[in-house]
Coordinates of N, CA and C in Angstrom, one line a residue:
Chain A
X1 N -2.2 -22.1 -0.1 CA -2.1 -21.5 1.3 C -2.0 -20.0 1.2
X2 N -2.9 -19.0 2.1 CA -2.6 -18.0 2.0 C -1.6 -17.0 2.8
X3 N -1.0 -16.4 2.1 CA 0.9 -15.9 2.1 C 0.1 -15.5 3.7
X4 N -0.1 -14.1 3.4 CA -1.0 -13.1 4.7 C -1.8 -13.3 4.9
X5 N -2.4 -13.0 6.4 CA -4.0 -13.6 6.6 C -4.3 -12.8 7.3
X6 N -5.6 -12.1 7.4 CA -6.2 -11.2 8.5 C -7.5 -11.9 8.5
X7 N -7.7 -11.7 10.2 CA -9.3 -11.8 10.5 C -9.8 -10.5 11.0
X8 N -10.6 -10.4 10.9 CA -11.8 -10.4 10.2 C -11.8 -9.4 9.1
X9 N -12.3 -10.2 7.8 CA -12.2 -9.6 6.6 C -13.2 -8.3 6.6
X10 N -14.0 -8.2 7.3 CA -15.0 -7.3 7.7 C -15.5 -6.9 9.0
X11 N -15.7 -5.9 9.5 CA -15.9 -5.2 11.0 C -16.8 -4.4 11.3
X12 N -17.9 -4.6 11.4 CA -19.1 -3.3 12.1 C -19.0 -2.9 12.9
X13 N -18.9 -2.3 14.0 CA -18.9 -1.8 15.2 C -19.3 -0.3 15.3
X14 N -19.7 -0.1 16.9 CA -20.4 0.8 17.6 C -19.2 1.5 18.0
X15 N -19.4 3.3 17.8 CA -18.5 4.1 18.4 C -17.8 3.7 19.4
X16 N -16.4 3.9 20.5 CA -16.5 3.8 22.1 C -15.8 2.4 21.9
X17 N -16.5 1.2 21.0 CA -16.0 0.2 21.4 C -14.1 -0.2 21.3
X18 N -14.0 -1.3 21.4 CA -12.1 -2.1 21.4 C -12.2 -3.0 20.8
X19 N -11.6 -3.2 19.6 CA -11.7 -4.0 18.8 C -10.5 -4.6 18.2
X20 N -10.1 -5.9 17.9 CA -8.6 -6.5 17.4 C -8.8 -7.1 16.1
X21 N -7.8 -6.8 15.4 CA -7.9 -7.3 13.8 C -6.4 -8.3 14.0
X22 N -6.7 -9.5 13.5 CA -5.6 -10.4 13.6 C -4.5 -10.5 12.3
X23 N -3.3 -10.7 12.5 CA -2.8 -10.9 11.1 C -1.8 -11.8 11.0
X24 N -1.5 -13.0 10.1 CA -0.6 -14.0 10.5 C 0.1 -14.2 9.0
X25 N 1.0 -14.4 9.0 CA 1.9 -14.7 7.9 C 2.5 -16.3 8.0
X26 N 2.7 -17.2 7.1 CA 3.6 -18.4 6.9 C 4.5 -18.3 6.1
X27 N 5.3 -16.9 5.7 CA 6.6 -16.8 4.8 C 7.6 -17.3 5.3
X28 N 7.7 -16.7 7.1 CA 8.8 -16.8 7.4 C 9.8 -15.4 7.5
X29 N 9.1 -14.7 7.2 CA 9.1 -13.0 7.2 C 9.8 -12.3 8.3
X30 N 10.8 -11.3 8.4 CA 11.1 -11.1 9.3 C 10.5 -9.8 10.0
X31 N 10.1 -9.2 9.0 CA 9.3 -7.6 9.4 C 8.1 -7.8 9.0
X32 N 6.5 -7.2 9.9 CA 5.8 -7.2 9.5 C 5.0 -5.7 9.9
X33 N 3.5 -5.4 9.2 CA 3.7 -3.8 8.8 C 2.3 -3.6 8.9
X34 N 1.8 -2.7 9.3 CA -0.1 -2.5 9.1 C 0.3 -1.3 8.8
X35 N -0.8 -1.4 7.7 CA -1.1 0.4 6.6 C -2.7 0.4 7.2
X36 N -3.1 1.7 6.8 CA -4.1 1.9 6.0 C -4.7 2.7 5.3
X37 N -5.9 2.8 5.0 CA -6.6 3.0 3.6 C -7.5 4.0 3.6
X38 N -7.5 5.1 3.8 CA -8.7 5.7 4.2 C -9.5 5.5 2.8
X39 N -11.0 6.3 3.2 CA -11.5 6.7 1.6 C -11.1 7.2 1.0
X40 N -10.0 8.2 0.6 CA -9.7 8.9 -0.2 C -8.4 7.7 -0.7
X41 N -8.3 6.7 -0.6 CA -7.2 5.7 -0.9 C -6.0 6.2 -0.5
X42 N -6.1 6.7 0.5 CA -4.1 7.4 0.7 C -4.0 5.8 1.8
X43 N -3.0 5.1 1.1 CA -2.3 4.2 2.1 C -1.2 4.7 2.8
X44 N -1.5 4.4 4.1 CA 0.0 5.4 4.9 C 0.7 3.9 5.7
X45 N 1.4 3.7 6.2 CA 2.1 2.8 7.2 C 2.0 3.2 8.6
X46 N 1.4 2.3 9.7 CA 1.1 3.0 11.1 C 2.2 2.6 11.8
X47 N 2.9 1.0 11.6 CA 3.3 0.7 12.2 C 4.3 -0.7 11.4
X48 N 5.8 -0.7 11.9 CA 6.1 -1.7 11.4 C 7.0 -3.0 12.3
X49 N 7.3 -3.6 12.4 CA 8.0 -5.1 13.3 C 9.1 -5.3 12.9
X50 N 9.8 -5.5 13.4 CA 10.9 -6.6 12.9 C 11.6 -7.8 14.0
X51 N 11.6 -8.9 13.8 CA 11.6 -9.6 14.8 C 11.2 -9.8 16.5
X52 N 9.6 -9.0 16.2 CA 8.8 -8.7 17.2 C 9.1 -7.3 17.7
X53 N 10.1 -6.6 17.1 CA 10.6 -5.2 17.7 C 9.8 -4.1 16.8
X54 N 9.0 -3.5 17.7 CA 8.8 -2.5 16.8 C 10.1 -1.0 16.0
X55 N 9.8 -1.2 15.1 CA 10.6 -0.2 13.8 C 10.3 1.1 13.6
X56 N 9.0 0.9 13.3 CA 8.2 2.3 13.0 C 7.3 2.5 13.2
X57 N 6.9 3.6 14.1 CA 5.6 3.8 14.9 C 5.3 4.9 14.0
X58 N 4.6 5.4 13.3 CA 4.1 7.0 12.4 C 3.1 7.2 13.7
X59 N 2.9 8.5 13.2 CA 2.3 9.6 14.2 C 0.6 8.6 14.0
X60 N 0.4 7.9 14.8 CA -1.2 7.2 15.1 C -1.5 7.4 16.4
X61 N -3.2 7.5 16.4 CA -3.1 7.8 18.2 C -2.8 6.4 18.9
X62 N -2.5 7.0 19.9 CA -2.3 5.4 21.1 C -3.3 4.8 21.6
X63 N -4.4 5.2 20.8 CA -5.4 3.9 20.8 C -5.3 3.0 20.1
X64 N -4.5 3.3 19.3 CA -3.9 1.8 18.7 C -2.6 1.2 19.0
X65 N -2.9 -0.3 19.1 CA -1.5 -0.5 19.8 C -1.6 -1.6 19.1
X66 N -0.4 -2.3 18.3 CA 0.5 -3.8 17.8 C 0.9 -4.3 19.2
X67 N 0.5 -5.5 18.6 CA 1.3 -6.5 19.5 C 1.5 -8.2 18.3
X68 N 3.0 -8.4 18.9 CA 3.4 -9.2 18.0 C 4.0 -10.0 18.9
X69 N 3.1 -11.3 19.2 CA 3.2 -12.2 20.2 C 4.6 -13.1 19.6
X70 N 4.8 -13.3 18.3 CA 5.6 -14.2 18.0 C 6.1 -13.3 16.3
X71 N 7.1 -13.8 15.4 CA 7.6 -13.9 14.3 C 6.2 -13.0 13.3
X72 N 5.6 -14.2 13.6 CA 4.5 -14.9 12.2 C 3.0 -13.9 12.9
X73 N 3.2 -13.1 13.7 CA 2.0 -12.5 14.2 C 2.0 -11.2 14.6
X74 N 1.1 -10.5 13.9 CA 1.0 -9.1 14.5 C -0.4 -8.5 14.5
X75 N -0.4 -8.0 15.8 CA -2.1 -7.9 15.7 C -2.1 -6.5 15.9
X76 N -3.7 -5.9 15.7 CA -3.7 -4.9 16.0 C -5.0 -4.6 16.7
X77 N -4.5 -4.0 17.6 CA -5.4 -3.4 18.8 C -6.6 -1.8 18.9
X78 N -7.4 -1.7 18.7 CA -7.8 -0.6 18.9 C -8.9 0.0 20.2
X79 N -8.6 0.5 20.8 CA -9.7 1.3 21.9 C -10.3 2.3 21.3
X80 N -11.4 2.6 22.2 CA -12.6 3.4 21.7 C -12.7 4.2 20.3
X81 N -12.9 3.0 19.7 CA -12.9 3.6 18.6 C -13.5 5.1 17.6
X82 N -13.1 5.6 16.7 CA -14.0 6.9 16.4 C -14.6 6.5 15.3
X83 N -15.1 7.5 14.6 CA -15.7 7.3 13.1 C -14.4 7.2 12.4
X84 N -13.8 8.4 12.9 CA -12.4 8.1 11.8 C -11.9 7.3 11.3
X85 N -11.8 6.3 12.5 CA -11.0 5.0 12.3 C -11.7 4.3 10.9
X86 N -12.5 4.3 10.9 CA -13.2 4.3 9.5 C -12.2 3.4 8.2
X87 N -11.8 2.6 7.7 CA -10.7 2.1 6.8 C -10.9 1.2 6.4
X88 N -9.8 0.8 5.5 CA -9.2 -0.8 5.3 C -7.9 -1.2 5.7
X89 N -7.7 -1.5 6.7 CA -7.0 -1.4 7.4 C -5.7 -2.9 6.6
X90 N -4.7 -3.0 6.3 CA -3.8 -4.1 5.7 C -2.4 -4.8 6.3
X91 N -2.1 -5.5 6.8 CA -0.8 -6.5 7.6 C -0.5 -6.7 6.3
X92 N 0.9 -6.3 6.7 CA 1.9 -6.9 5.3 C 3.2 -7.8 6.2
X93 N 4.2 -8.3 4.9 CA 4.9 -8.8 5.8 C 6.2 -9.0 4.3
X94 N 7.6 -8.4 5.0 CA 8.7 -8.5 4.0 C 9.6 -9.6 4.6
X95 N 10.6 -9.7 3.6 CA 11.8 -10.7 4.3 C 12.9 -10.1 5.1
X96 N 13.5 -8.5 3.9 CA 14.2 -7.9 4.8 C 13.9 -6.3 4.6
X97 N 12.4 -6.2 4.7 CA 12.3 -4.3 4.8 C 12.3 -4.2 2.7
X98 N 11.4 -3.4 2.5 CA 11.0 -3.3 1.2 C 10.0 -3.7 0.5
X99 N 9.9 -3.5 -1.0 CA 8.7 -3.4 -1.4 C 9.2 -5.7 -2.2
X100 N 10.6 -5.8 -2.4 CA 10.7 -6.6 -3.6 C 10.0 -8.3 -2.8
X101 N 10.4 -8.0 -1.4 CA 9.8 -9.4 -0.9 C 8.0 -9.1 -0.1
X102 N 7.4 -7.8 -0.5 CA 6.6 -7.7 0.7 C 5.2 -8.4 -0.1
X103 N 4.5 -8.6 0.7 CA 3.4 -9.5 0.7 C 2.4 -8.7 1.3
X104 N 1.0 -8.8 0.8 CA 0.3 -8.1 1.8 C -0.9 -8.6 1.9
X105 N -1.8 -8.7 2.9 CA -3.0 -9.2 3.4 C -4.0 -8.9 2.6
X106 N -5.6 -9.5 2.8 CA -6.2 -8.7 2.0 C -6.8 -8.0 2.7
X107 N -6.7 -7.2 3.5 CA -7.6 -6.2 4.4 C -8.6 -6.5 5.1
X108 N -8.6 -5.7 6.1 CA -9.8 -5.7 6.8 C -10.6 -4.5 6.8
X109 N -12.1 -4.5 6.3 CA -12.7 -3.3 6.6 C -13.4 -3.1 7.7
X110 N -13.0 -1.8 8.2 CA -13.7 -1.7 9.3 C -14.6 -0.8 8.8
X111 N -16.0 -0.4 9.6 CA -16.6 0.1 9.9 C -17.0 0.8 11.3
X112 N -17.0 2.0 11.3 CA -17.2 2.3 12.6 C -18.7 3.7 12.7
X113 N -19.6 3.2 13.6 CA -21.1 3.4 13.1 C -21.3 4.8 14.2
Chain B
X1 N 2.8 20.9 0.7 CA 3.1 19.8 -0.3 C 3.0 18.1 -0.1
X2 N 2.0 17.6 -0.9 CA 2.1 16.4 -0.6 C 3.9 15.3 -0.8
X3 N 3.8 14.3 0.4 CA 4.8 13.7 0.3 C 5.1 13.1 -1.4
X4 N 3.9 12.1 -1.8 CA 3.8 12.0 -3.2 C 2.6 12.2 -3.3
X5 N 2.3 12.4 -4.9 CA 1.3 12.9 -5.7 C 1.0 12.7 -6.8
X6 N 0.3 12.3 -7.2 CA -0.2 11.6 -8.6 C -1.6 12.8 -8.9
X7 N -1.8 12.6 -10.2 CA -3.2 12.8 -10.8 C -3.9 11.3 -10.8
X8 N -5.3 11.7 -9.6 CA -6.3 10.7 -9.5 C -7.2 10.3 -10.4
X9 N -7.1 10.7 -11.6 CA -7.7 10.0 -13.2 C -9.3 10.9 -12.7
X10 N -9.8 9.9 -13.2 CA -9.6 8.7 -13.9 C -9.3 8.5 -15.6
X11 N -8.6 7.5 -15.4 CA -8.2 7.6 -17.2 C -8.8 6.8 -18.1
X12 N -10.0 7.1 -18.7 CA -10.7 5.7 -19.5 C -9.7 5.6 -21.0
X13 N -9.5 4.6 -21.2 CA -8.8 4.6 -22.7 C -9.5 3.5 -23.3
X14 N -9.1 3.3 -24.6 CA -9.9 2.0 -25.4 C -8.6 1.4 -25.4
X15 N -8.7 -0.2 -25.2 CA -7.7 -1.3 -25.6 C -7.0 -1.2 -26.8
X16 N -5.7 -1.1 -26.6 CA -4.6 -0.7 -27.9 C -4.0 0.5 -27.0
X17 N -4.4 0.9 -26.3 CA -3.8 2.7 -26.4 C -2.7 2.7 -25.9
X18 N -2.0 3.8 -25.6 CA -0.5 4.1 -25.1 C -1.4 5.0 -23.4
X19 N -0.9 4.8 -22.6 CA -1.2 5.8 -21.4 C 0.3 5.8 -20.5
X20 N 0.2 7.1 -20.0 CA 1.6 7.7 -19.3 C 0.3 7.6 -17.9
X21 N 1.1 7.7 -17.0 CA 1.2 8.5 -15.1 C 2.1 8.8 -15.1
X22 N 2.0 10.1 -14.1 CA 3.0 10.8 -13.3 C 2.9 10.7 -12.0
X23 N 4.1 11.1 -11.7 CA 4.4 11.5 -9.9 C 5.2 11.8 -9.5
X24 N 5.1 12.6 -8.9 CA 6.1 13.5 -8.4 C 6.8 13.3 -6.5
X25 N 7.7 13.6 -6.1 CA 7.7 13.1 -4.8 C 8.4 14.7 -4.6
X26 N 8.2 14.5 -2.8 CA 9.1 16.1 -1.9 C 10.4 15.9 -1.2
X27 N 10.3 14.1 -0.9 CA 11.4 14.1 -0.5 C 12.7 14.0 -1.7
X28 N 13.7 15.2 -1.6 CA 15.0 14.9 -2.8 C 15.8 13.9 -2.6
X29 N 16.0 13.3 -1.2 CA 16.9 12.2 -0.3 C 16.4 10.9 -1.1
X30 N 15.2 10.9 -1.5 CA 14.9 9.6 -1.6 C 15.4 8.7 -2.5
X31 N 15.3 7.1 -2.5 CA 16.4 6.3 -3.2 C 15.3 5.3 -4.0
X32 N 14.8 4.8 -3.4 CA 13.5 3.9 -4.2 C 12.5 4.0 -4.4
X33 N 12.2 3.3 -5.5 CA 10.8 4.4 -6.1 C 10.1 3.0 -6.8
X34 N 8.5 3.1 -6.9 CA 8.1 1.9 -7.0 C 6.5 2.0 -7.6
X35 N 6.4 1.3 -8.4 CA 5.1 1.3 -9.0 C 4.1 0.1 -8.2
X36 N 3.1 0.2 -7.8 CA 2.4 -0.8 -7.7 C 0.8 -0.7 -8.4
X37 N -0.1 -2.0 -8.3 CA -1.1 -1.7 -8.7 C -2.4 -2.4 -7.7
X38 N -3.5 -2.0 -7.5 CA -4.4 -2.6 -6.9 C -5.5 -2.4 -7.7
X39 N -6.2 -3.5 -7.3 CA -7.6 -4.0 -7.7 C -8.3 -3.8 -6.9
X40 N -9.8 -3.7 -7.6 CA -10.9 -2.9 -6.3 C -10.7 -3.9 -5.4
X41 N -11.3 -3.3 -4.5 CA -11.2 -4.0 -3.2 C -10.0 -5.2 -2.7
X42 N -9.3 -4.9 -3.4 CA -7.6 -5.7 -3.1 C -6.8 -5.3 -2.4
X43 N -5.8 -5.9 -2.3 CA -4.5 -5.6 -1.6 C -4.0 -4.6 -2.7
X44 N -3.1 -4.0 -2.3 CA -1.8 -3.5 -3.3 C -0.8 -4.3 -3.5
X45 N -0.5 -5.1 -5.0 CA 0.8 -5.7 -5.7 C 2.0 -4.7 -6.1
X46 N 3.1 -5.0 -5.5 CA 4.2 -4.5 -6.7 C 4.2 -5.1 -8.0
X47 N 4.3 -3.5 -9.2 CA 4.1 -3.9 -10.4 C 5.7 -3.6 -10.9
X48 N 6.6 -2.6 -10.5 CA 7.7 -2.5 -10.8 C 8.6 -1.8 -10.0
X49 N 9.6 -2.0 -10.0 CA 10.5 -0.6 -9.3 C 11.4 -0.1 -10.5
X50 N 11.6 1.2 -9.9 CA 11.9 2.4 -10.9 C 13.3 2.6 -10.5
X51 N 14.3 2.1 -11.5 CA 15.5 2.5 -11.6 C 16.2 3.6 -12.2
X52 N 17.3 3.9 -12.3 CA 17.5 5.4 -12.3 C 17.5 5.6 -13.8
X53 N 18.3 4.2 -14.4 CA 18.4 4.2 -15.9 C 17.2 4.2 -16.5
X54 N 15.9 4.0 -15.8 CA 14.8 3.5 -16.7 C 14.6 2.1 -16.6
X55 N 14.0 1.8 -16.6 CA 13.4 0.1 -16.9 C 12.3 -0.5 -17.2
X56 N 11.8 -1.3 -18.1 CA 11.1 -1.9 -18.8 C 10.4 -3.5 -18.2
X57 N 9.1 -3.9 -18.8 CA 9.1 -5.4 -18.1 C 7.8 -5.2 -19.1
X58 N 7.7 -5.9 -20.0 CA 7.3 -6.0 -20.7 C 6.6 -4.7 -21.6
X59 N 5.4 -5.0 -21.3 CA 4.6 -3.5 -22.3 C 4.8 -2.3 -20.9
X60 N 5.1 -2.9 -19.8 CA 5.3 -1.3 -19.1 C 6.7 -1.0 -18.9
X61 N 6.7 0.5 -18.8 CA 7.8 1.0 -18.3 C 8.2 2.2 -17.9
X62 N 9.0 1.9 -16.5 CA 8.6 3.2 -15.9 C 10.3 3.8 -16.0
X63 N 10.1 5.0 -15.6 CA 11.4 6.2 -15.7 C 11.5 6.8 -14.3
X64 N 12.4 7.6 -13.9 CA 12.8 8.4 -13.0 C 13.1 9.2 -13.2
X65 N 12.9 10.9 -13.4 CA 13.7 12.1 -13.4 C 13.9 12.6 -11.7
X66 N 15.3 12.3 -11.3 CA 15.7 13.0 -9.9 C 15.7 14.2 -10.2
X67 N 16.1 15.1 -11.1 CA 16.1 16.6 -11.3 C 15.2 17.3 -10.8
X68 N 13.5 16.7 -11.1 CA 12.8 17.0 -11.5 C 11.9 16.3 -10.1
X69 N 12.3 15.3 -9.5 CA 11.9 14.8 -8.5 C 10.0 14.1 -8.7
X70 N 10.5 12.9 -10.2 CA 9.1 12.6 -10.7 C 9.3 11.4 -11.6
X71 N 8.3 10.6 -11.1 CA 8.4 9.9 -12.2 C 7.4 8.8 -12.4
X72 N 7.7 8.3 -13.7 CA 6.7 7.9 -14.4 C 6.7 6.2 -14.9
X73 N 5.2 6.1 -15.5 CA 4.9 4.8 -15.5 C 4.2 4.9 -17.0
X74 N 4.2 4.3 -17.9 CA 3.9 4.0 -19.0 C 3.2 2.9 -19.5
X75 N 2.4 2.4 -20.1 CA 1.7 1.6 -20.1 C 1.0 1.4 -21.8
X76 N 2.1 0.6 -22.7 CA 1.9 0.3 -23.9 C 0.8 -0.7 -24.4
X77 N -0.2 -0.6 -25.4 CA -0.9 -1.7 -25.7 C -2.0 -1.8 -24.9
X78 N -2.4 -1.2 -24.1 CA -3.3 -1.8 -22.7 C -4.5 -2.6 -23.0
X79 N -4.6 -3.6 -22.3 CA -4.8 -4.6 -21.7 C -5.9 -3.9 -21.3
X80 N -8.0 -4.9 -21.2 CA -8.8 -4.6 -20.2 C -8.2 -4.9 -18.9
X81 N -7.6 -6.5 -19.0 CA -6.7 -6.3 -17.3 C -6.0 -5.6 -16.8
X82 N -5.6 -4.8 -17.5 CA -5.0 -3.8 -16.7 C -6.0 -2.4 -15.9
X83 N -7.1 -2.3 -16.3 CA -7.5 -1.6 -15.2 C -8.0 -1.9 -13.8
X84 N -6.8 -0.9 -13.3 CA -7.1 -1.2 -11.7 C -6.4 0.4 -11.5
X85 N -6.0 0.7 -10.4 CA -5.6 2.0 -9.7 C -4.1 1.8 -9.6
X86 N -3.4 2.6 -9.9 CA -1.8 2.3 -9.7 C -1.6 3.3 -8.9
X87 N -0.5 2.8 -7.7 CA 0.2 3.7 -6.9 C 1.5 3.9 -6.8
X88 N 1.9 5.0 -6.7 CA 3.3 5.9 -6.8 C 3.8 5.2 -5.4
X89 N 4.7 4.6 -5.6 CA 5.6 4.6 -4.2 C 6.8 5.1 -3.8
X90 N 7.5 5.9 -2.7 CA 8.6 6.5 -2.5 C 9.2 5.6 -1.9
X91 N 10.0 5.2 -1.3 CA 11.2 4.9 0.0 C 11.2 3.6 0.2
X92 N 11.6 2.8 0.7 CA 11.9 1.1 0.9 C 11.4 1.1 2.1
X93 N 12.4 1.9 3.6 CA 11.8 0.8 4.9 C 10.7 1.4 5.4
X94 N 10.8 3.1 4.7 CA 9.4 4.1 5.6 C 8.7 3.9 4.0
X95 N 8.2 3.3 3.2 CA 7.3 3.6 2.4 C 6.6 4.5 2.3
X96 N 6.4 5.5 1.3 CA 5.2 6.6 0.9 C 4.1 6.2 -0.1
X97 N 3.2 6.5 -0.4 CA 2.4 6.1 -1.2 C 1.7 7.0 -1.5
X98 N 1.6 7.2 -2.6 CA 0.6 8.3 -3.3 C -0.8 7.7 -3.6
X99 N -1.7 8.3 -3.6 CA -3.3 8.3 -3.9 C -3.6 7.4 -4.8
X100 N -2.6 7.2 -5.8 CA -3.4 6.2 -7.1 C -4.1 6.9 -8.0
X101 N -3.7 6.3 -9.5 CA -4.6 6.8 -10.4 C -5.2 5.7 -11.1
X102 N -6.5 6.3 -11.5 CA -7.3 5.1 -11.5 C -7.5 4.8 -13.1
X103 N -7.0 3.7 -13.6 CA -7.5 3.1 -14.7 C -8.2 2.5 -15.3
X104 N -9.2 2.9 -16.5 CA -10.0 1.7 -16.9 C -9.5 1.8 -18.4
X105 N -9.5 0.5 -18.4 CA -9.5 0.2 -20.2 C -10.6 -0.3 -21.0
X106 N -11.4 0.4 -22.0 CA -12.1 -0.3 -22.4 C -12.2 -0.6 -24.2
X107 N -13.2 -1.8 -23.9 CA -13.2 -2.7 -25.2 C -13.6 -1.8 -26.8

């Protein structure tokens, strides 16, 4: 069974468009976390949960927005998208904040055309 | 100044070798410090965290100098499995991550 799960493993999309990348955990996890990846491999943290509360919002535009309907879910939202957005975008998920319980998805690439 | 920073390799070595990374961080506050490694197109694994004494886990082992605000990852014997990209990590709840350096080992 897999720890993290994201859909869709892969994303093409047209400039302008809104698009949602899903991410679900069965640990049991109390915080969960979306990074991403640009090309140059710098993984940054956009956003982190904890008990559906958001923790840590880093400087991202507000075209992106988490939502974490429950524990085990955190999705991520994006409006009109740019080239920039451009990534590998990854949902992680710890027990209590840290690297020793964290788990992480296998990414989703987006593409933005 | 980057938050962390690594040299982005690439480092080809032949199987048997000894190979060091560095990294340096800007934050001095900072308390945890963490090696991970990824594979192309993977996720990022934790490979170790970096205690102040130094610590070992098998053929790797990484160090800390706070003085110096840097530290290192070591990598004895290497393994073709072992190449993949390692990344520098700073902080536990805000995580930092450095760029990765990228490893190949070969036969």
């Amino acid at each position: 069974d897999t720890a993290v799960s994201q859909t869709p493993k892969y994303l093409v999309t047209q400039m302008g468009n809104d698009k949602s990348i899903k991410c679900e955990q069965n640990l049991g996890h109390d915080t969960m976390y979306w990074y991403k990846q640009d090309s140059k491999k710098f993984l940054k943290i956009m956003f982190s949960y904890n008990n559906k509360e958001l923790i840590i919002n880093e400087t991202v535009p507000n075209r992106f927005s988490p939502k974490s309907p429950d524990k085990a879910h955190l999705n991520l939202h994006i409006n009109s998208l740019e080239l920039g957005d451009s990534a590998v975008y990854f949902c992680a998920s710890s027990l209590a904040g840290g690297p020793e319980t964290q788990y992480f998805g296998p990414g989703t690439r987006l593409l933005v055309l | 100044r980057k938050e962390v920073e690594q040299d982005p390799g690439p480092f080809n070595v032949p199987e048997g070798a000894t190979v060091a990374f560095n990294c340096t961080y800007s934050n001095s506050a900072s308390q945890s410090f963490f090696w991970y490694r990824q594979d192309c197109r993977k996720e990022p694994k934790l490979l170790m965290s970096v205690y102040s004494s130094g610590n070992e886990d098998g053929r790797f082992t990484a160090q800390l100098n706070r003085a110096s605000q840097y530290i290192s990852l070591l990598i004895r014997d290497s393994k073709l499995s072992d190449s993949a990209t390692y990344l520098c990590v700073v902080g536990r709840d805000d995580m930092r991550f450095g760029a990765g350096t990228r490893l190949t080992v070969k036969p």
